[in-house]
Amino acid sequence: MSAVIIDGKQIAADVRAEVAAKVSELKEKGVDPCLAVILVGEKPASVSYVTGKRKALAEVGMADRSIQLPESTTEAELLELIASLNADSSVHGILVQLPLPKHIDEDKVIMAIDPAKDVDGFHPVSVGNLMIGRPGFLPCTPHGIIVLLKKMGIETSGKHAVVIGRSNIVGKPVSILLARKDVNCTVTMCHTGTKDMGAITRQADIIVVASGHPHTLTADMVRDGAVVIDVGVNRIPDASKKSGFRLIGDCDFDDLVEKTSFITPVPGGVGPMTIAMLMQNTLEAAER
């Protein structure tokens, strides 16, 4: 048995194409959807994420109000910039690339963004709406995972989903989305405090791994035919690559591909969906 490898790049391209069509409709009505992405400092990973977001904005035809600030920017200066973007009616979405430099309080910054422009879905108002099922912006990576499952026609209703990881960005929100009526999974959350994780994951129909550590999920922890969604992005040294490293997920992909029914690769699985759902959220912000 060999798994169907889920092509996140292709599904994300389809989502971006749908967004682009709606963007041009909005433009005809005189609305130009606009996203402001704020980057503080020059962390290589953050710079590459922002570059990917800007490329997607150009592709779907949205206005790009990206702002790069020096590492030395003060918290007060950043909050002032957010306040001015909140007040600017031509800006529909605001995203501050995390992590921020140590001297800036991330919580304060997230709280400062107007929930109506919180296209990352991180503001407590957005999180509360997610929790109680009210309309609001869904966090991009968890939402992207649900879209992948749906687009691949993977049966979720009544299935047992196990989520490994309890971060505010992926683990917690994806657990809530999987349990929602339109997905209808029974959900178990595992984390660093879980004893004998394999005993739990072997019962799962669907496993979402977002632990942030390579080799978290190995083939002996998965039953035949399970679906594995790997959210991890880990850089490991690889002398054969020009960059000197390669990216792997949180799963042992090569072993799991022989045992699962569907699996996401890293890169090219969940990653592209995150940016596609960000475009979707920005479109929704403009439509509102």
Short mmCIF file of C-alpha atoms in Angstrom, two decimals:
data_model
loop_
_atom_site.label_atom_id
_atom_site.label_comp_id
_atom_site.label_asym_id
_atom_site.label_seq_id
_atom_site.Cartn_x
_atom_site.Cartn_y
_atom_site.Cartn_z
CA MET A 1 0.00 0.00 0.00
CA SER A 2 1.34 3.42 -0.90
CA ALA A 3 -0.30 6.65 0.17
CA VAL A 4 -1.79 9.33 -2.03
CA ILE A 5 0.59 12.25 -1.52
CA ILE A 6 -1.58 15.35 -1.05
CA ASP A 7 -0.46 18.10 -3.42
CA GLY A 8 -0.86 21.21 -1.27
CA LYS A 9 0.74 23.35 -3.98
CA GLN A 10 -1.95 22.45 -6.50
CA ILE A 11 -4.86 22.85 -4.06
CA ALA A 12 -3.44 26.19 -2.87
CA ALA A 13 -3.13 27.32 -6.52
CA ASP A 14 -6.82 26.43 -7.04
CA VAL A 15 -7.81 28.47 -3.95
CA ARG A 16 -5.70 31.43 -5.14
CA ALA A 17 -7.34 31.24 -8.59
CA GLU A 18 -10.82 31.37 -6.97
CA VAL A 19 -9.69 34.36 -4.87
CA ALA A 20 -8.22 36.13 -7.92
CA ALA A 21 -11.54 35.82 -9.79
CA LYS A 22 -13.42 37.38 -6.85
CA VAL A 23 -10.79 40.13 -6.46
CA SER A 24 -11.34 41.25 -10.05
CA GLU A 25 -15.13 41.30 -9.43
CA LEU A 26 -14.59 43.52 -6.37
CA LYS A 27 -12.29 45.83 -8.33
CA GLU A 28 -15.06 46.34 -10.90
CA LYS A 29 -17.23 47.57 -8.02
CA GLY A 30 -14.48 50.01 -6.99
CA VAL A 31 -13.07 48.00 -4.04
CA ASP A 32 -9.33 47.25 -4.20
CA PRO A 33 -8.55 44.53 -1.59
CA CYS A 34 -5.39 45.50 0.30
CA LEU A 35 -3.17 43.71 2.82
CA ALA A 36 -0.49 45.35 4.97
CA VAL A 37 2.23 42.92 6.04
CA ILE A 38 4.58 44.34 8.67
CA LEU A 39 8.02 42.80 9.14
CA VAL A 40 10.29 43.96 11.98
CA GLY A 41 13.94 43.00 11.55
CA GLU A 42 15.56 40.68 9.02
CA LYS A 43 15.23 37.10 10.32
CA PRO A 44 15.83 34.94 7.21
CA ALA A 45 12.79 32.67 7.84
CA SER A 46 10.50 35.67 8.38
CA VAL A 47 11.85 37.45 5.29
CA SER A 48 11.16 34.35 3.18
CA TYR A 49 7.59 34.00 4.58
CA VAL A 50 6.86 37.65 3.82
CA THR A 51 8.30 37.29 0.29
CA GLY A 52 5.91 34.34 -0.27
CA LYS A 53 2.95 36.40 0.95
CA ARG A 54 3.85 39.35 -1.30
CA LYS A 55 4.18 37.03 -4.30
CA ALA A 56 0.70 35.62 -3.59
CA LEU A 57 -0.76 39.15 -3.28
CA ALA A 58 0.61 40.03 -6.72
CA GLU A 59 -0.74 36.78 -8.14
CA VAL A 60 -4.32 37.33 -6.90
CA GLY A 61 -4.25 41.03 -7.86
CA MET A 62 -4.45 42.52 -4.36
CA ALA A 63 -2.83 45.77 -3.27
CA ASP A 64 0.36 45.15 -1.29
CA ARG A 65 1.04 47.65 1.52
CA SER A 66 4.04 45.79 2.97
CA ILE A 67 6.20 47.64 5.46
CA GLN A 68 9.66 46.56 6.60
CA LEU A 69 10.93 48.10 9.83
CA PRO A 70 14.40 47.91 11.37
CA GLU A 71 15.09 45.52 14.27
CA SER A 72 15.52 48.60 16.50
CA THR A 73 11.86 49.72 16.03
CA THR A 74 10.29 50.39 19.43
CA GLU A 75 7.05 48.82 20.64
CA ALA A 76 5.45 52.28 20.72
CA GLU A 77 6.42 52.95 17.08
CA LEU A 78 4.97 49.61 15.96
CA LEU A 79 1.71 50.20 17.89
CA GLU A 80 1.45 53.66 16.35
CA LEU A 81 1.84 52.20 12.85
CA ILE A 82 -0.88 49.61 13.56
CA ALA A 83 -3.21 52.34 14.84
CA SER A 84 -2.73 54.31 11.60
CA LEU A 85 -3.43 51.19 9.48
CA ASN A 86 -6.53 50.42 11.59
CA ALA A 87 -7.81 53.92 10.76
CA ASP A 88 -6.99 53.63 7.03
CA SER A 89 -10.14 52.46 5.24
CA SER A 90 -8.16 51.49 2.11
CA VAL A 91 -6.35 48.76 4.11
CA HIS A 92 -8.54 45.66 4.63
CA GLY A 93 -6.13 43.29 6.37
CA ILE A 94 -3.18 43.75 8.73
CA LEU A 95 -0.64 41.05 9.48
CA VAL A 96 2.41 41.41 11.73
CA GLN A 97 4.98 38.71 10.93
CA LEU A 98 5.92 36.77 14.09
CA PRO A 99 8.21 36.25 15.95
CA LEU A 100 8.95 39.87 16.88
CA PRO A 101 12.22 41.10 18.41
CA LYS A 102 12.51 40.37 22.15
CA HIS A 103 11.86 43.96 23.26
CA ILE A 104 8.34 43.99 21.74
CA ASP A 105 5.40 42.33 23.50
CA GLU A 106 3.70 40.11 20.89
CA ASP A 107 0.43 39.94 22.84
CA LYS A 108 0.16 43.74 22.92
CA VAL A 109 0.75 43.88 19.17
CA ILE A 110 -1.86 41.21 18.38
CA MET A 111 -4.37 42.97 20.68
CA ALA A 112 -3.74 46.28 18.88
CA ILE A 113 -4.96 45.01 15.50
CA ASP A 114 -8.62 45.81 14.74
CA PRO A 115 -10.45 42.41 14.80
CA ALA A 116 -12.15 43.45 11.52
CA LYS A 117 -8.67 43.49 9.91
CA ASP A 118 -7.19 40.52 11.81
CA VAL A 119 -6.63 38.27 8.77
CA ASP A 120 -4.25 36.04 10.77
CA GLY A 121 -7.12 35.14 13.12
CA PHE A 122 -4.95 35.60 16.23
CA HIS A 123 -6.87 38.37 18.06
CA PRO A 124 -8.81 37.11 21.13
CA VAL A 125 -12.05 38.25 19.45
CA SER A 126 -11.25 36.06 16.42
CA VAL A 127 -10.30 33.15 18.70
CA GLY A 128 -13.56 33.59 20.65
CA ASN A 129 -15.60 33.59 17.43
CA LEU A 130 -13.82 30.41 16.34
CA MET A 131 -14.55 28.77 19.68
CA ILE A 132 -18.30 29.48 19.65
CA GLY A 133 -18.76 29.10 15.90
CA ARG A 134 -19.55 32.73 15.08
CA PRO A 135 -18.45 34.21 11.76
CA GLY A 136 -14.92 35.58 11.89
CA PHE A 137 -11.46 35.05 10.45
CA LEU A 138 -10.20 31.50 10.85
CA PRO A 139 -6.47 31.05 11.52
CA CYS A 140 -4.81 30.31 8.18
CA THR A 141 -2.92 27.05 8.80
CA PRO A 142 -5.76 25.22 10.64
CA HIS A 143 -8.29 26.41 8.05
CA GLY A 144 -5.94 25.26 5.26
CA ILE A 145 -5.80 21.77 6.82
CA ILE A 146 -9.61 21.50 6.77
CA VAL A 147 -9.71 22.66 3.13
CA LEU A 148 -7.09 20.00 2.21
CA LEU A 149 -9.20 17.25 3.80
CA LYS A 150 -12.35 18.46 2.02
CA LYS A 151 -10.73 18.96 -1.40
CA MET A 152 -9.21 15.47 -1.24
CA GLY A 153 -12.64 14.01 -0.48
CA ILE A 154 -11.39 12.47 2.79
CA GLU A 155 -14.31 11.24 4.91
CA THR A 156 -14.23 13.04 8.28
CA SER A 157 -17.67 12.61 9.81
CA GLY A 158 -17.56 10.33 12.84
CA LYS A 159 -13.83 9.69 12.36
CA HIS A 160 -11.31 9.81 15.21
CA ALA A 161 -8.81 12.66 14.69
CA VAL A 162 -5.71 12.93 16.86
CA VAL A 163 -3.89 16.28 17.01
CA ILE A 164 -0.29 16.26 18.27
CA GLY A 165 0.58 19.71 19.65
CA ARG A 166 -1.36 22.36 21.58
CA SER A 167 -0.01 25.64 20.21
CA ASN A 168 -2.34 28.63 19.86
CA ILE A 169 -1.41 28.87 16.18
CA VAL A 170 -2.16 25.28 15.08
CA GLY A 171 -2.89 22.62 17.70
CA LYS A 172 -5.74 24.24 19.62
CA PRO A 173 -7.59 25.87 16.69
CA VAL A 174 -7.34 22.82 14.41
CA SER A 175 -8.80 20.68 17.22
CA ILE A 176 -11.81 23.00 17.39
CA LEU A 177 -12.28 23.07 13.60
CA LEU A 178 -12.07 19.26 13.35
CA ALA A 179 -14.80 18.95 15.99
CA ARG A 180 -17.15 21.42 14.27
CA LYS A 181 -20.35 19.94 12.84
CA ASP A 182 -19.36 20.46 9.21
CA VAL A 183 -16.23 18.29 9.77
CA ASN A 184 -17.65 16.21 12.63
CA CYS A 185 -14.58 14.38 13.95
CA THR A 186 -14.13 13.03 17.45
CA VAL A 187 -10.91 14.76 18.55
CA THR A 188 -8.11 13.78 20.93
CA MET A 189 -5.27 16.22 21.63
CA CYS A 190 -1.80 14.89 22.52
CA HIS A 191 1.14 16.94 23.75
CA THR A 192 4.42 16.69 25.69
CA GLY A 193 2.52 15.54 28.77
CA THR A 194 0.85 12.62 26.96
CA LYS A 195 1.92 9.17 28.17
CA ASP A 196 2.24 6.41 25.52
CA MET A 197 1.25 8.59 22.59
CA GLY A 198 1.46 5.64 20.19
CA ALA A 199 -1.40 3.88 21.99
CA ILE A 200 -3.60 6.90 21.15
CA THR A 201 -2.35 7.60 17.60
CA ARG A 202 -2.83 3.94 16.60
CA GLN A 203 -6.58 4.43 17.17
CA ALA A 204 -6.72 7.45 14.86
CA ASP A 205 -8.27 7.70 11.40
CA ILE A 206 -6.72 11.15 10.89
CA ILE A 207 -3.54 12.46 12.56
CA VAL A 208 -2.47 16.12 12.47
CA VAL A 209 1.12 16.54 13.64
CA ALA A 210 2.14 20.03 14.76
CA SER A 211 4.75 19.34 17.43
CA GLY A 212 7.65 21.30 15.95
CA HIS A 213 10.03 18.34 16.30
CA PRO A 214 11.24 15.94 13.59
CA HIS A 215 10.41 12.20 14.00
CA THR A 216 7.47 12.90 16.34
CA LEU A 217 5.29 10.45 14.40
CA THR A 218 6.86 7.17 13.32
CA ALA A 219 5.39 4.30 11.30
CA ASP A 220 4.85 2.09 14.37
CA MET A 221 2.52 4.77 15.82
CA VAL A 222 0.07 4.67 12.92
CA ARG A 223 -2.42 2.06 11.84
CA ASP A 224 -2.72 0.97 8.20
CA GLY A 225 -4.75 3.36 6.05
CA ALA A 226 -4.68 6.36 8.41
CA VAL A 227 -4.51 9.92 7.02
CA VAL A 228 -1.49 11.99 8.15
CA ILE A 229 -1.31 15.79 7.90
CA ASP A 230 2.19 17.04 8.73
CA VAL A 231 2.38 20.71 9.76
CA GLY A 232 6.04 20.68 10.81
CA VAL A 233 8.83 22.59 9.10
CA ASN A 234 12.27 21.67 10.42
CA ARG A 235 15.63 22.61 8.85
CA ILE A 236 18.17 19.81 9.03
CA PRO A 237 21.77 19.94 7.75
CA ASP A 238 22.25 18.38 4.30
CA ALA A 239 25.65 18.78 2.60
CA SER A 240 24.20 17.66 -0.76
CA LYS A 241 22.00 20.79 -0.96
CA LYS A 242 23.28 24.16 -2.18
CA SER A 243 21.73 25.85 0.90
CA GLY A 244 23.40 23.33 3.21
CA PHE A 245 20.09 22.19 4.68
CA ARG A 246 16.79 20.59 3.71
CA LEU A 247 13.28 20.86 5.13
CA ILE A 248 11.52 17.97 6.78
CA GLY A 249 8.26 17.73 8.71
CA ASP A 250 7.41 16.28 12.11
CA CYS A 251 6.78 12.80 10.61
CA ASP A 252 8.96 10.01 9.23
CA PHE A 253 7.54 10.54 5.75
CA ASP A 254 9.39 7.76 3.89
CA ASP A 255 8.19 5.05 6.30
CA LEU A 256 4.67 6.47 6.68
CA VAL A 257 4.04 6.79 2.93
CA GLU A 258 3.97 2.96 2.77
CA LYS A 259 1.39 2.66 5.54
CA THR A 260 -1.04 5.58 5.23
CA SER A 261 -3.88 6.22 2.77
CA PHE A 262 -3.15 9.97 2.41
CA ILE A 263 -0.17 12.02 3.59
CA THR A 264 1.09 15.60 3.13
CA PRO A 265 4.72 16.14 2.05
CA VAL A 266 7.06 18.79 3.51
CA PRO A 267 7.59 21.08 1.72
CA GLY A 268 4.57 21.32 -0.60
CA GLY A 269 1.79 20.15 1.70
CA VAL A 270 0.28 22.38 4.39
CA GLY A 271 2.68 25.34 3.83
CA PRO A 272 1.22 26.65 0.55
CA MET A 273 -2.30 26.39 2.03
CA THR A 274 -1.42 28.84 4.82
CA ILE A 275 -0.73 31.66 2.35
CA ALA A 276 -3.75 30.71 0.19
CA MET A 277 -6.08 30.98 3.22
CA LEU A 278 -4.49 34.34 4.10
CA MET A 279 -5.52 35.58 0.63
CA GLN A 280 -9.02 34.16 1.27
CA ASN A 281 -9.26 36.01 4.62
CA THR A 282 -8.08 39.30 3.06
CA LEU A 283 -10.72 38.89 0.34
CA GLU A 284 -13.40 38.33 3.01
CA ALA A 285 -12.21 41.42 4.90
CA ALA A 286 -12.60 43.49 1.73
CA GLU A 287 -16.03 41.97 0.96
CA ARG A 288 -17.27 42.92 4.42
#
